Amino acid sequence: MNIGICCYPTYGGSGVVATELGMELASRGHNVHFISYDQPFRLNNYQRNIYFHEVELVDYPVFIHKPYLLALAAKIAQVAQREKLDIIHAHYAIPHSASAYLAREMLDRYDLKTVTTLHGTDITVVGKNPQLKNITEFMINQSDCVTSVSSFLTRHTKQFFNVNKPIKTIYNFINIDRFKRLNAQNTRESLFGTGKKIIIHISNFRPVKRIDDVIKTFDLIQREVDCHLLMVGDGPERNNAYKLAQDLNIISKVHFLGKQTDIVKLLSMSDLFLLTSDTESFGLVALEAMACGVPVIASNAGGIPEVVKHGHTGYLCDIGDVHTMARHGIDILKDDEKLSEMREKSVEHARNNFTADKIIPRYENVYKQLIT
Ligand code: GMT
C-alpha cells in the first residue's frame, strides 16, 4: 500500500508512535510518505520505502499566523496525487485530521481514505477546550476510520464527544530489536561510580507530567537509597523542577540532560522509571522503559493501568501521592532480588503484549478494510 502519515515531528509520544509505525510499515514493504513541517525526530536514518515531504509555510502580511492546516492539506493533496496514496493517516486530531479531511475533499475524483489516531491530549486537553470541541468532534466523525491508543481513551472520547462511529483501540508498541536492555554497566559506573541506583524520568516536561512530583519522590527515596535521578527531555516545567531540586538541596544528584536521542542507552543504565502524570492515555515511555528492563512507578491514571501491571512490572499509586511512590521505590531499590524479578517481568510483559509484530497487522487490517 501507499500510505501517507502526518504527525508532529517534535519530541512527543504521538510523533514517536507515528514514526515507529511508518518505519515498521516500510520494513513490511509498504511505501510510507511522512508529511510534516520538519523531519520527525526519530526518523534519523535512511530506510527503504520511506519518503519525507516538508510542508512549507506561506508568509503574507495579512496572515497574523501562518496557516499550517491549509499548507498541510495542500501538501497532502499534492503528495496523494503524485504518489497514488491509498491512505492518509493523521496522528493527533488537531490539526492533522482536519488537513487530511480537506485533502480528501479536494481530491473528489480520487479515492483517498483517511484514518485518525487519537493519542491523548488531543482529546483530554485540546479537544475539551470549548473553542475546539466542536471541530474535534466533527473531525472524528468525518474520518473514514478512527483508532485510539488505549481503552481508556476510547471510552473517554465516546463519553465526551458525540461520536457516530466505532473507535478501534490499538495499543502502542515497541520494536524489540531496538528496545532491549544493553550492557551499559561501564558507562553507568564511569558516570556515577559503583553501587549507586539510577532513577529516570523522560518526558516533554509539560504541566500534565507533574514534574515536581518526580523531584519530590526522588527526594524521599534518596534519603534511604544511594541514588541519582536522570531527567531527560525539555519543556515548560524544567526551570521549576530545577529550582525545586535546588531548594531541596539535592541538585548534585539530579541531572537535567535535556533532549536525548539514545533513550535505550539511558534506560539500560537505569533501575527505576517515575511517571507521575495527572493523566496519560497510554504512557508509551513506560512501555519503552519496561522493554528495557526498567520497572515503573506511575500514577494510577488514564490508560497507564493498561500498560503497567501493579505489583509485577512496577506500582500504581494515587496521583500526587509521592510518599507511597517513594515507599515502593525504596522497597524495589533496596532489594536486589525483587528488582531483578521486576525487571524480568517488565520485559516479559512488554514482549508478550506490545510488540510491533502483534500490533502492526492491526493497522494494516484497518487500511485494507478501507481500500477494498
Ligand atoms: O504527553 C505527551 O507526552 C505527548 C503526547 C503526544 O501526543 O505527543 O503523548 C500522548 O500520546 C502518547 C502516544 O500515543 C501516549 O503514550 C501518551 O500517554 C499521551 N500523553 C497523554 O495522554 C498526556
mmCIF file of C-alpha atoms and ligand atoms in Angstrom:
data_model
loop_
_atom_site.group_PDB
_atom_site.id
_atom_site.type_symbol
_atom_site.label_atom_id
_atom_site.label_comp_id
_atom_site.label_asym_id
_atom_site.label_seq_id
_atom_site.Cartn_x
_atom_site.Cartn_y
_atom_site.Cartn_z
ATOM 1 C CA MET A 1 0.000 0.000 0.000
ATOM 2 C CA ASN A 2 0.987 3.636 -0.398
ATOM 3 C CA ILE A 3 0.482 5.275 2.971
ATOM 4 C CA GLY A 4 0.802 8.925 3.938
ATOM 5 C CA ILE A 5 1.433 9.795 7.591
ATOM 6 C CA CYS A 6 1.059 13.259 9.060
ATOM 7 C CA CYS A 7 2.258 13.908 12.584
ATOM 8 C CA TYR A 8 4.083 16.341 14.822
ATOM 9 C CA PRO A 9 7.813 15.994 14.207
ATOM 10 C CA THR A 10 8.778 17.156 17.687
ATOM 11 C CA TYR A 11 9.700 15.318 20.889
ATOM 12 C CA GLY A 12 6.416 13.702 21.997
ATOM 13 C CA GLY A 13 4.536 10.436 22.092
ATOM 14 C CA SER A 14 2.237 10.878 19.103
ATOM 15 C CA GLY A 15 5.130 11.738 16.776
ATOM 16 C CA VAL A 16 7.110 8.786 18.123
ATOM 17 C CA VAL A 17 4.259 6.334 17.517
ATOM 18 C CA ALA A 18 3.613 7.744 14.021
ATOM 19 C CA THR A 19 7.303 7.450 13.127
ATOM 20 C CA GLU A 20 7.723 3.958 14.561
ATOM 21 C CA LEU A 21 4.549 2.861 12.747
ATOM 22 C CA GLY A 22 5.843 4.277 9.458
ATOM 23 C CA MET A 23 9.200 2.541 9.876
ATOM 24 C CA GLU A 24 7.514 -0.794 10.657
ATOM 25 C CA LEU A 25 5.160 -0.465 7.660
ATOM 26 C CA ALA A 26 8.087 0.388 5.375
ATOM 27 C CA SER A 27 10.025 -2.650 6.576
ATOM 28 C CA ARG A 28 6.973 -4.745 5.633
ATOM 29 C CA GLY A 29 7.161 -3.423 2.057
ATOM 30 C CA HIS A 30 4.644 -0.560 2.078
ATOM 31 C CA ASN A 31 5.628 2.840 0.707
ATOM 32 C CA VAL A 32 5.395 5.365 3.513
ATOM 33 C CA HIS A 33 5.270 9.133 2.956
ATOM 34 C CA PHE A 34 5.733 11.325 6.028
ATOM 35 C CA ILE A 35 4.251 14.802 5.623
ATOM 36 C CA SER A 36 5.112 17.421 8.241
ATOM 37 C CA TYR A 37 6.826 20.805 8.723
ATOM 38 C CA ASP A 38 10.027 19.085 9.807
ATOM 39 C CA GLN A 39 11.563 15.658 9.712
ATOM 40 C CA PRO A 40 10.163 13.615 12.652
ATOM 41 C CA PHE A 41 12.952 13.390 15.220
ATOM 42 C CA ARG A 42 13.100 9.581 15.308
ATOM 43 C CA LEU A 43 13.291 9.382 11.517
ATOM 44 C CA ASN A 44 17.014 9.927 11.567
ATOM 45 C CA ASN A 45 18.325 7.017 9.488
ATOM 46 C CA TYR A 46 17.751 6.317 5.832
ATOM 47 C CA GLN A 47 15.370 3.393 5.383
ATOM 48 C CA ARG A 48 13.991 1.836 2.219
ATOM 49 C CA ASN A 49 10.406 2.762 1.244
ATOM 50 C CA ILE A 50 10.356 5.873 3.426
ATOM 51 C CA TYR A 51 9.962 9.360 2.000
ATOM 52 C CA PHE A 52 9.685 12.713 3.722
ATOM 53 C CA HIS A 53 7.736 15.698 2.351
ATOM 54 C CA GLU A 54 8.278 19.024 4.048
ATOM 55 C CA VAL A 55 5.338 21.383 4.409
ATOM 56 C CA GLU A 56 6.456 24.918 3.647
ATOM 57 C CA LEU A 57 4.585 27.687 5.358
ATOM 58 C CA VAL A 58 3.395 30.647 3.337
ATOM 59 C CA ASP A 59 4.013 34.062 4.833
ATOM 60 C CA TYR A 60 1.955 37.080 3.843
ATOM 61 C CA PRO A 61 1.388 40.379 5.689
ATOM 62 C CA VAL A 62 -2.333 39.780 6.282
ATOM 63 C CA PHE A 63 -1.695 36.354 7.810
ATOM 64 C CA ILE A 64 -1.265 37.030 11.520
ATOM 65 C CA HIS A 65 -0.447 33.330 11.862
ATOM 66 C CA LYS A 66 0.913 31.279 9.008
ATOM 67 C CA PRO A 67 -1.920 28.862 8.070
ATOM 68 C CA TYR A 68 -0.309 25.448 8.732
ATOM 69 C CA LEU A 69 -3.564 23.483 8.486
ATOM 70 C CA LEU A 70 -4.089 24.697 4.909
ATOM 71 C CA ALA A 71 -0.467 24.278 3.856
ATOM 72 C CA LEU A 72 -0.537 20.719 5.205
ATOM 73 C CA ALA A 73 -3.832 19.967 3.407
ATOM 74 C CA ALA A 74 -2.428 21.296 0.132
ATOM 75 C CA LYS A 75 0.731 19.219 0.553
ATOM 76 C CA ILE A 76 -1.217 16.037 1.397
ATOM 77 C CA ALA A 77 -3.332 16.513 -1.744
ATOM 78 C CA GLN A 78 -0.222 17.008 -3.917
ATOM 79 C CA VAL A 79 1.576 14.010 -2.454
ATOM 80 C CA ALA A 80 -1.546 11.843 -2.628
ATOM 81 C CA GLN A 81 -1.991 12.506 -6.338
ATOM 82 C CA ARG A 82 1.648 12.179 -7.257
ATOM 83 C CA GLU A 83 2.413 9.103 -5.135
ATOM 84 C CA LYS A 84 -1.023 7.496 -5.534
ATOM 85 C CA LEU A 85 -1.623 7.341 -1.796
ATOM 86 C CA ASP A 86 -4.282 4.866 -0.694
ATOM 87 C CA ILE A 87 -4.447 6.178 2.852
ATOM 88 C CA ILE A 88 -3.594 9.316 4.755
ATOM 89 C CA HIS A 89 -3.120 8.518 8.445
ATOM 90 C CA ALA A 90 -3.386 11.538 10.766
ATOM 91 C CA HIS A 91 -1.787 11.248 14.202
ATOM 92 C CA TYR A 92 -3.249 13.632 16.801
ATOM 93 C CA ALA A 93 -6.654 15.038 15.924
ATOM 94 C CA ILE A 94 -5.886 18.740 15.654
ATOM 95 C CA PRO A 95 -4.887 19.899 13.091
ATOM 96 C CA HIS A 96 -3.815 16.761 11.241
ATOM 97 C CA SER A 97 -7.225 15.131 10.827
ATOM 98 C CA ALA A 98 -8.629 18.451 9.580
ATOM 99 C CA SER A 99 -5.896 18.725 6.941
ATOM 100 C CA ALA A 100 -6.435 15.102 5.908
ATOM 101 C CA TYR A 101 -10.175 15.731 5.588
ATOM 102 C CA LEU A 102 -9.624 18.829 3.441
ATOM 103 C CA ALA A 103 -7.180 16.986 1.198
ATOM 104 C CA ARG A 104 -9.676 14.135 0.725
ATOM 105 C CA GLU A 105 -12.423 16.625 -0.185
ATOM 106 C CA MET A 106 -10.126 18.442 -2.608
ATOM 107 C CA LEU A 107 -9.415 15.210 -4.484
ATOM 108 C CA ASP A 108 -13.013 14.452 -5.342
ATOM 109 C CA ARG A 109 -12.270 12.134 -8.254
ATOM 110 C CA TYR A 110 -9.609 10.301 -6.303
ATOM 111 C CA ASP A 111 -10.463 7.867 -3.523
ATOM 112 C CA LEU A 112 -8.167 8.854 -0.658
ATOM 113 C CA LYS A 113 -9.145 7.261 2.672
ATOM 114 C CA THR A 114 -8.463 8.992 5.970
ATOM 115 C CA VAL A 115 -7.515 7.371 9.283
ATOM 116 C CA THR A 116 -7.193 9.341 12.515
ATOM 117 C CA THR A 117 -5.370 8.037 15.571
ATOM 118 C CA LEU A 118 -6.245 9.779 18.816
ATOM 119 C CA HIS A 119 -3.287 9.961 21.175
ATOM 120 C CA GLY A 120 -4.406 11.625 24.388
ATOM 121 C CA THR A 121 -4.080 15.335 24.931
ATOM 122 C CA ASP A 122 -5.725 15.916 21.530
ATOM 123 C CA ILE A 123 -8.861 14.685 23.339
ATOM 124 C CA THR A 124 -8.249 15.219 27.066
ATOM 125 C CA VAL A 125 -6.849 18.766 26.814
ATOM 126 C CA VAL A 126 -7.055 20.328 23.324
ATOM 127 C CA GLY A 127 -10.291 18.628 22.266
ATOM 128 C CA LYS A 128 -12.034 19.585 25.500
ATOM 129 C CA ASN A 129 -11.225 23.223 25.062
ATOM 130 C CA PRO A 130 -14.672 24.776 24.424
ATOM 131 C CA GLN A 131 -13.292 26.589 21.379
ATOM 132 C CA LEU A 132 -12.127 23.370 19.737
ATOM 133 C CA LYS A 133 -14.607 20.773 20.974
ATOM 134 C CA ASN A 134 -16.999 21.038 18.018
ATOM 135 C CA ILE A 135 -14.291 20.867 15.383
ATOM 136 C CA THR A 136 -12.594 17.932 17.139
ATOM 137 C CA GLU A 137 -15.924 16.097 17.190
ATOM 138 C CA PHE A 138 -16.528 16.924 13.515
ATOM 139 C CA MET A 139 -13.096 15.653 12.517
ATOM 140 C CA ILE A 140 -13.576 12.383 14.419
ATOM 141 C CA ASN A 141 -16.897 11.815 12.676
ATOM 142 C CA GLN A 142 -15.544 12.702 9.235
ATOM 143 C CA SER A 143 -12.574 10.388 9.385
ATOM 144 C CA ASP A 144 -13.056 7.121 7.458
ATOM 145 C CA CYS A 145 -11.677 5.220 10.444
ATOM 146 C CA VAL A 146 -10.710 6.298 13.963
ATOM 147 C CA THR A 147 -8.339 4.480 16.276
ATOM 148 C CA SER A 148 -7.223 5.291 19.802
ATOM 149 C CA VAL A 149 -4.197 4.091 21.760
ATOM 150 C CA SER A 150 -5.993 2.704 24.856
ATOM 151 C CA SER A 151 -9.385 1.517 26.043
ATOM 152 C CA PHE A 152 -9.370 4.425 28.466
ATOM 153 C CA LEU A 153 -9.018 6.929 25.608
ATOM 154 C CA THR A 154 -11.660 5.167 23.523
ATOM 155 C CA ARG A 155 -14.131 5.292 26.457
ATOM 156 C CA HIS A 156 -13.234 8.845 27.314
ATOM 157 C CA THR A 157 -13.688 10.031 23.708
ATOM 158 C CA LYS A 158 -17.099 8.365 23.445
ATOM 159 C CA GLN A 159 -18.162 9.879 26.773
ATOM 160 C CA PHE A 160 -17.125 13.377 25.935
ATOM 161 C CA PHE A 161 -17.945 13.635 22.225
ATOM 162 C CA ASN A 162 -20.958 12.734 20.197
ATOM 163 C CA VAL A 163 -19.219 10.086 18.120
ATOM 164 C CA ASN A 164 -21.179 8.401 15.352
ATOM 165 C CA LYS A 165 -18.745 5.630 14.502
ATOM 166 C CA PRO A 166 -16.785 2.871 16.232
ATOM 167 C CA ILE A 167 -13.361 3.723 17.611
ATOM 168 C CA LYS A 168 -10.862 0.871 17.406
ATOM 169 C CA THR A 169 -8.430 0.562 20.282
ATOM 170 C CA ILE A 170 -4.948 -0.281 19.012
ATOM 171 C CA TYR A 171 -2.254 -0.216 21.684
ATOM 172 C CA ASN A 172 1.104 1.430 21.197
ATOM 173 C CA PHE A 173 4.017 -0.899 20.551
ATOM 174 C CA ILE A 174 7.790 -1.302 20.660
ATOM 175 C CA ASN A 175 10.327 -2.740 18.270
ATOM 176 C CA ILE A 176 12.039 -5.337 20.439
ATOM 177 C CA ASP A 177 15.138 -5.467 18.258
ATOM 178 C CA ARG A 178 15.860 -1.902 19.386
ATOM 179 C CA PHE A 179 14.094 -1.649 22.736
ATOM 180 C CA LYS A 180 16.041 -4.137 24.815
ATOM 181 C CA ARG A 181 18.423 -3.794 27.729
ATOM 182 C CA LEU A 182 22.009 -3.190 26.616
ATOM 183 C CA ASN A 183 25.061 -3.681 28.756
ATOM 184 C CA ALA A 184 25.614 -0.118 29.981
ATOM 185 C CA GLN A 185 27.389 -1.036 33.205
ATOM 186 C CA ASN A 186 30.695 0.625 32.242
ATOM 187 C CA THR A 187 29.101 3.912 31.211
ATOM 188 C CA ARG A 188 26.970 3.883 34.316
ATOM 189 C CA GLU A 189 29.921 3.275 36.633
ATOM 190 C CA SER A 190 32.145 5.796 34.910
ATOM 191 C CA LEU A 191 29.417 8.430 35.266
ATOM 192 C CA PHE A 192 28.120 7.701 38.747
ATOM 193 C CA GLY A 193 30.561 5.332 40.452
ATOM 194 C CA THR A 194 29.786 1.845 41.734
ATOM 195 C CA GLY A 195 26.851 0.849 43.883
ATOM 196 C CA LYS A 196 24.533 3.736 43.014
ATOM 197 C CA LYS A 197 20.971 3.169 41.900
ATOM 198 C CA ILE A 198 19.709 5.185 38.915
ATOM 199 C CA ILE A 199 16.167 6.539 38.626
ATOM 200 C CA ILE A 200 14.970 8.070 35.372
ATOM 201 C CA HIS A 201 12.161 10.250 34.045
ATOM 202 C CA ILE A 202 11.657 11.083 30.369
ATOM 203 C CA SER A 203 9.008 13.488 29.069
ATOM 204 C CA ASN A 204 8.262 16.792 27.425
ATOM 205 C CA PHE A 205 8.064 18.455 30.876
ATOM 206 C CA ARG A 206 4.517 19.718 30.387
ATOM 207 C CA PRO A 207 2.297 20.541 33.421
ATOM 208 C CA VAL A 208 0.340 17.275 32.864
ATOM 209 C CA LYS A 209 3.514 15.322 33.780
ATOM 210 C CA ARG A 210 3.629 16.750 37.365
ATOM 211 C CA ILE A 211 7.404 17.007 37.183
ATOM 212 C CA ASP A 212 7.574 18.377 40.739
ATOM 213 C CA ASP A 213 6.247 15.024 41.955
ATOM 214 C CA VAL A 214 9.172 13.275 40.253
ATOM 215 C CA ILE A 215 11.609 15.500 42.190
ATOM 216 C CA LYS A 216 9.692 15.122 45.480
ATOM 217 C CA THR A 217 9.515 11.330 45.120
ATOM 218 C CA PHE A 218 13.216 11.170 44.329
ATOM 219 C CA ASP A 219 13.990 13.369 47.350
ATOM 220 C CA LEU A 220 12.229 10.887 49.655
ATOM 221 C CA ILE A 221 13.946 7.886 48.030
ATOM 222 C CA GLN A 222 17.470 9.355 48.134
ATOM 223 C CA ARG A 223 17.194 9.756 51.910
ATOM 224 C CA GLU A 224 17.295 5.963 52.178
ATOM 225 C CA VAL A 225 18.955 4.742 48.986
ATOM 226 C CA ASP A 226 22.224 5.946 47.424
ATOM 227 C CA CYS A 227 20.874 7.050 44.048
ATOM 228 C CA HIS A 228 20.824 9.589 41.221
ATOM 229 C CA LEU A 229 17.973 10.921 39.079
ATOM 230 C CA LEU A 230 18.218 11.418 35.299
ATOM 231 C CA MET A 231 15.742 13.989 33.996
ATOM 232 C CA VAL A 232 15.543 13.539 30.225
ATOM 233 C CA GLY A 233 13.643 15.917 27.952
ATOM 234 C CA ASP A 234 12.726 19.548 27.975
ATOM 235 C CA GLY A 235 9.665 21.743 28.252
ATOM 236 C CA PRO A 236 7.900 24.467 30.197
ATOM 237 C CA GLU A 237 8.287 22.904 33.675
ATOM 238 C CA ARG A 238 12.045 22.299 33.502
ATOM 239 C CA ASN A 239 13.067 25.506 35.307
ATOM 240 C CA ASN A 240 10.596 24.959 38.152
ATOM 241 C CA ALA A 241 11.811 21.411 38.609
ATOM 242 C CA TYR A 242 15.429 22.574 38.642
ATOM 243 C CA LYS A 243 14.604 25.176 41.288
ATOM 244 C CA LEU A 244 12.776 22.618 43.424
ATOM 245 C CA ALA A 245 15.803 20.291 43.300
ATOM 246 C CA GLN A 246 17.998 23.229 44.345
ATOM 247 C CA ASP A 247 15.646 24.190 47.198
ATOM 248 C CA LEU A 248 15.591 20.584 48.421
ATOM 249 C CA ASN A 249 19.390 20.575 48.316
ATOM 250 C CA ILE A 250 19.550 17.530 46.042
ATOM 251 C CA ILE A 251 20.655 19.228 42.821
ATOM 252 C CA SER A 252 24.023 17.407 42.832
ATOM 253 C CA LYS A 253 22.113 14.137 42.419
ATOM 254 C CA VAL A 254 19.563 15.354 39.848
ATOM 255 C CA HIS A 255 20.871 15.525 36.285
ATOM 256 C CA PHE A 256 18.865 17.532 33.753
ATOM 257 C CA LEU A 257 20.108 16.097 30.471
ATOM 258 C CA GLY A 258 17.746 17.895 28.073
ATOM 259 C CA LYS A 259 16.506 16.190 24.914
ATOM 260 C CA GLN A 260 18.366 12.980 24.157
ATOM 261 C CA THR A 261 18.214 10.612 21.203
ATOM 262 C CA ASP A 262 19.773 7.475 22.706
ATOM 263 C CA ILE A 263 16.911 6.608 25.019
ATOM 264 C CA VAL A 264 17.712 2.882 25.013
ATOM 265 C CA LYS A 265 21.186 3.502 26.408
ATOM 266 C CA LEU A 266 19.840 5.773 29.151
ATOM 267 C CA LEU A 267 17.142 3.273 30.065
ATOM 268 C CA SER A 268 19.727 0.488 30.083
ATOM 269 C CA MET A 269 21.653 2.369 32.793
ATOM 270 C CA SER A 270 18.516 2.770 34.914
ATOM 271 C CA ASP A 271 16.831 0.808 37.715
ATOM 272 C CA LEU A 272 13.507 2.586 38.067
ATOM 273 C CA PHE A 273 11.258 4.859 35.983
ATOM 274 C CA LEU A 274 8.984 7.504 37.524
ATOM 275 C CA LEU A 275 5.837 8.578 35.666
ATOM 276 C CA THR A 276 3.839 10.854 37.951
ATOM 277 C CA SER A 277 1.429 12.330 35.370
ATOM 278 C CA ASP A 278 -2.044 13.676 36.077
ATOM 279 C CA THR A 279 -3.160 11.557 33.157
ATOM 280 C CA GLU A 280 -1.649 9.542 30.310
ATOM 281 C CA SER A 281 -3.769 7.981 27.621
ATOM 282 C CA PHE A 282 -1.201 5.193 27.343
ATOM 283 C CA GLY A 283 2.273 6.132 28.599
ATOM 284 C CA LEU A 284 4.464 4.909 25.743
ATOM 285 C CA VAL A 285 7.587 5.863 27.636
ATOM 286 C CA ALA A 286 6.613 3.456 30.439
ATOM 287 C CA LEU A 287 6.375 0.670 27.862
ATOM 288 C CA GLU A 288 9.785 1.591 26.422
ATOM 289 C CA ALA A 289 11.232 1.533 29.952
ATOM 290 C CA MET A 290 9.731 -1.888 30.723
ATOM 291 C CA ALA A 291 11.020 -3.309 27.433
ATOM 292 C CA CYS A 292 14.497 -2.209 28.564
ATOM 293 C CA GLY A 293 14.060 -3.947 31.930
ATOM 294 C CA VAL A 294 13.141 -0.883 33.983
ATOM 295 C CA PRO A 295 10.158 -1.250 36.368
ATOM 296 C CA VAL A 296 7.833 1.758 36.528
ATOM 297 C CA ILE A 297 6.238 3.616 39.426
ATOM 298 C CA ALA A 298 3.350 5.570 37.977
ATOM 299 C CA SER A 299 0.108 7.360 38.722
ATOM 300 C CA ASN A 300 -2.960 5.176 38.654
ATOM 301 C CA ALA A 301 -4.475 7.350 35.948
ATOM 302 C CA GLY A 302 -5.859 7.220 32.410
ATOM 303 C CA GLY A 303 -4.599 4.282 30.374
ATOM 304 C CA ILE A 304 -1.481 3.643 32.487
ATOM 305 C CA PRO A 305 -3.052 0.592 34.236
ATOM 306 C CA GLU A 306 -3.427 -0.991 30.777
ATOM 307 C CA VAL A 307 0.353 -0.841 30.443
ATOM 308 C CA VAL A 308 1.920 -1.108 33.921
ATOM 309 C CA LYS A 309 0.894 -4.148 35.989
ATOM 310 C CA HIS A 310 0.682 -3.213 39.663
ATOM 311 C CA GLY A 311 2.968 -5.380 41.804
ATOM 312 C CA HIS A 312 4.510 -7.083 38.760
ATOM 313 C CA THR A 313 6.104 -4.542 36.425
ATOM 314 C CA GLY A 314 6.035 -1.699 38.930
ATOM 315 C CA TYR A 315 3.459 0.044 41.096
ATOM 316 C CA LEU A 316 0.457 2.278 40.515
ATOM 317 C CA CYS A 317 -0.239 4.978 43.107
ATOM 318 C CA ASP A 318 -2.781 7.750 43.568
ATOM 319 C CA ILE A 319 -1.961 10.892 41.609
ATOM 320 C CA GLY A 320 0.280 13.122 43.745
ATOM 321 C CA ASP A 321 0.870 10.516 46.482
ATOM 322 C CA VAL A 322 4.645 10.957 46.474
ATOM 323 C CA HIS A 323 5.034 9.188 49.841
ATOM 324 C CA THR A 324 3.570 5.909 48.559
ATOM 325 C CA MET A 325 5.517 6.249 45.299
ATOM 326 C CA ALA A 326 8.726 6.727 47.305
ATOM 327 C CA ARG A 327 7.942 3.813 49.644
ATOM 328 C CA HIS A 328 7.548 1.447 46.690
ATOM 329 C CA GLY A 329 10.688 2.894 45.104
ATOM 330 C CA ILE A 330 12.692 2.266 48.269
ATOM 331 C CA ASP A 331 11.339 -1.302 48.543
ATOM 332 C CA ILE A 332 12.396 -2.123 44.989
ATOM 333 C CA LEU A 333 15.781 -0.428 45.099
ATOM 334 C CA LYS A 334 16.798 -1.887 48.465
ATOM 335 C CA ASP A 335 16.021 -5.448 47.451
ATOM 336 C CA ASP A 336 18.164 -6.641 44.517
ATOM 337 C CA GLU A 337 16.214 -9.890 44.203
ATOM 338 C CA LYS A 338 12.922 -8.031 43.919
ATOM 339 C CA LEU A 339 14.442 -5.565 41.449
ATOM 340 C CA SER A 340 15.720 -8.312 39.210
ATOM 341 C CA GLU A 341 12.373 -10.166 39.370
ATOM 342 C CA MET A 342 10.507 -6.986 38.426
ATOM 343 C CA ARG A 343 12.979 -6.302 35.619
ATOM 344 C CA GLU A 344 12.256 -9.739 34.142
ATOM 345 C CA LYS A 345 8.501 -9.374 34.497
ATOM 346 C CA SER A 346 8.634 -5.945 32.859
ATOM 347 C CA VAL A 347 10.473 -7.265 29.807
ATOM 348 C CA GLU A 348 8.177 -10.301 29.621
ATOM 349 C CA HIS A 349 5.017 -8.185 29.843
ATOM 350 C CA ALA A 350 6.247 -5.772 27.149
ATOM 351 C CA ARG A 351 7.248 -8.627 24.853
ATOM 352 C CA ASN A 352 4.082 -10.648 25.398
ATOM 353 C CA ASN A 353 1.657 -7.832 24.745
ATOM 354 C CA PHE A 354 3.094 -4.834 22.929
ATOM 355 C CA THR A 355 5.487 -5.911 20.212
ATOM 356 C CA ALA A 356 5.337 -4.454 16.705
ATOM 357 C CA ASP A 357 4.623 -7.862 15.145
ATOM 358 C CA LYS A 358 1.412 -8.086 17.215
ATOM 359 C CA ILE A 359 0.219 -4.518 16.700
ATOM 360 C CA ILE A 360 1.212 -3.523 13.136
ATOM 361 C CA PRO A 361 -1.077 -6.104 11.453
ATOM 362 C CA ARG A 362 -3.995 -4.406 13.205
ATOM 363 C CA TYR A 363 -3.184 -1.121 11.457
ATOM 364 C CA GLU A 364 -2.647 -2.972 8.171
ATOM 365 C CA ASN A 365 -6.123 -4.508 8.557
ATOM 366 C CA VAL A 366 -7.651 -1.090 9.140
ATOM 367 C CA TYR A 367 -6.084 0.151 5.878
ATOM 368 C CA LYS A 368 -7.039 -2.985 3.905
ATOM 369 C CA GLN A 369 -10.661 -2.827 5.039
ATOM 370 C CA LEU A 370 -10.887 0.788 3.883
ATOM 371 C CA ILE A 371 -9.437 0.293 0.428
ATOM 372 C CA THR A 372 -11.101 -2.959 -0.577
HETATM 373 O O1 GMT B 1 2.018 13.876 26.538
HETATM 374 C C1 GMT B 1 2.939 13.585 25.788
HETATM 375 O O2 GMT B 1 3.980 13.075 26.159
HETATM 376 C C2 GMT B 1 2.811 13.852 24.348
HETATM 377 C C3 GMT B 1 1.586 13.245 23.775
HETATM 378 C C4 GMT B 1 1.622 13.388 22.291
HETATM 379 O O3 GMT B 1 0.568 13.277 21.735
HETATM 380 O O4 GMT B 1 2.636 13.625 21.655
HETATM 381 O O5 GMT B 1 1.501 11.889 24.213
HETATM 382 C C5 GMT B 1 0.260 11.218 24.153
HETATM 383 O O6 GMT B 1 0.429 10.214 23.159
HETATM 384 C C6 GMT B 1 1.331 9.158 23.502
HETATM 385 C C7 GMT B 1 1.456 8.208 22.302
HETATM 386 O O7 GMT B 1 0.246 7.614 21.980
HETATM 387 C C8 GMT B 1 0.850 8.448 24.756
HETATM 388 O O8 GMT B 1 1.730 7.391 25.089
HETATM 389 C C9 GMT B 1 0.804 9.465 25.899
HETATM 390 O O9 GMT B 1 0.283 8.830 27.052
HETATM 391 C C10 GMT B 1 -0.102 10.639 25.512
HETATM 392 N N1 GMT B 1 0.006 11.682 26.551
HETATM 393 C C11 GMT B 1 -1.008 11.966 27.367
HETATM 394 O O10 GMT B 1 -2.089 11.425 27.325
HETATM 395 C C12 GMT B 1 -0.723 13.019 28.392
#
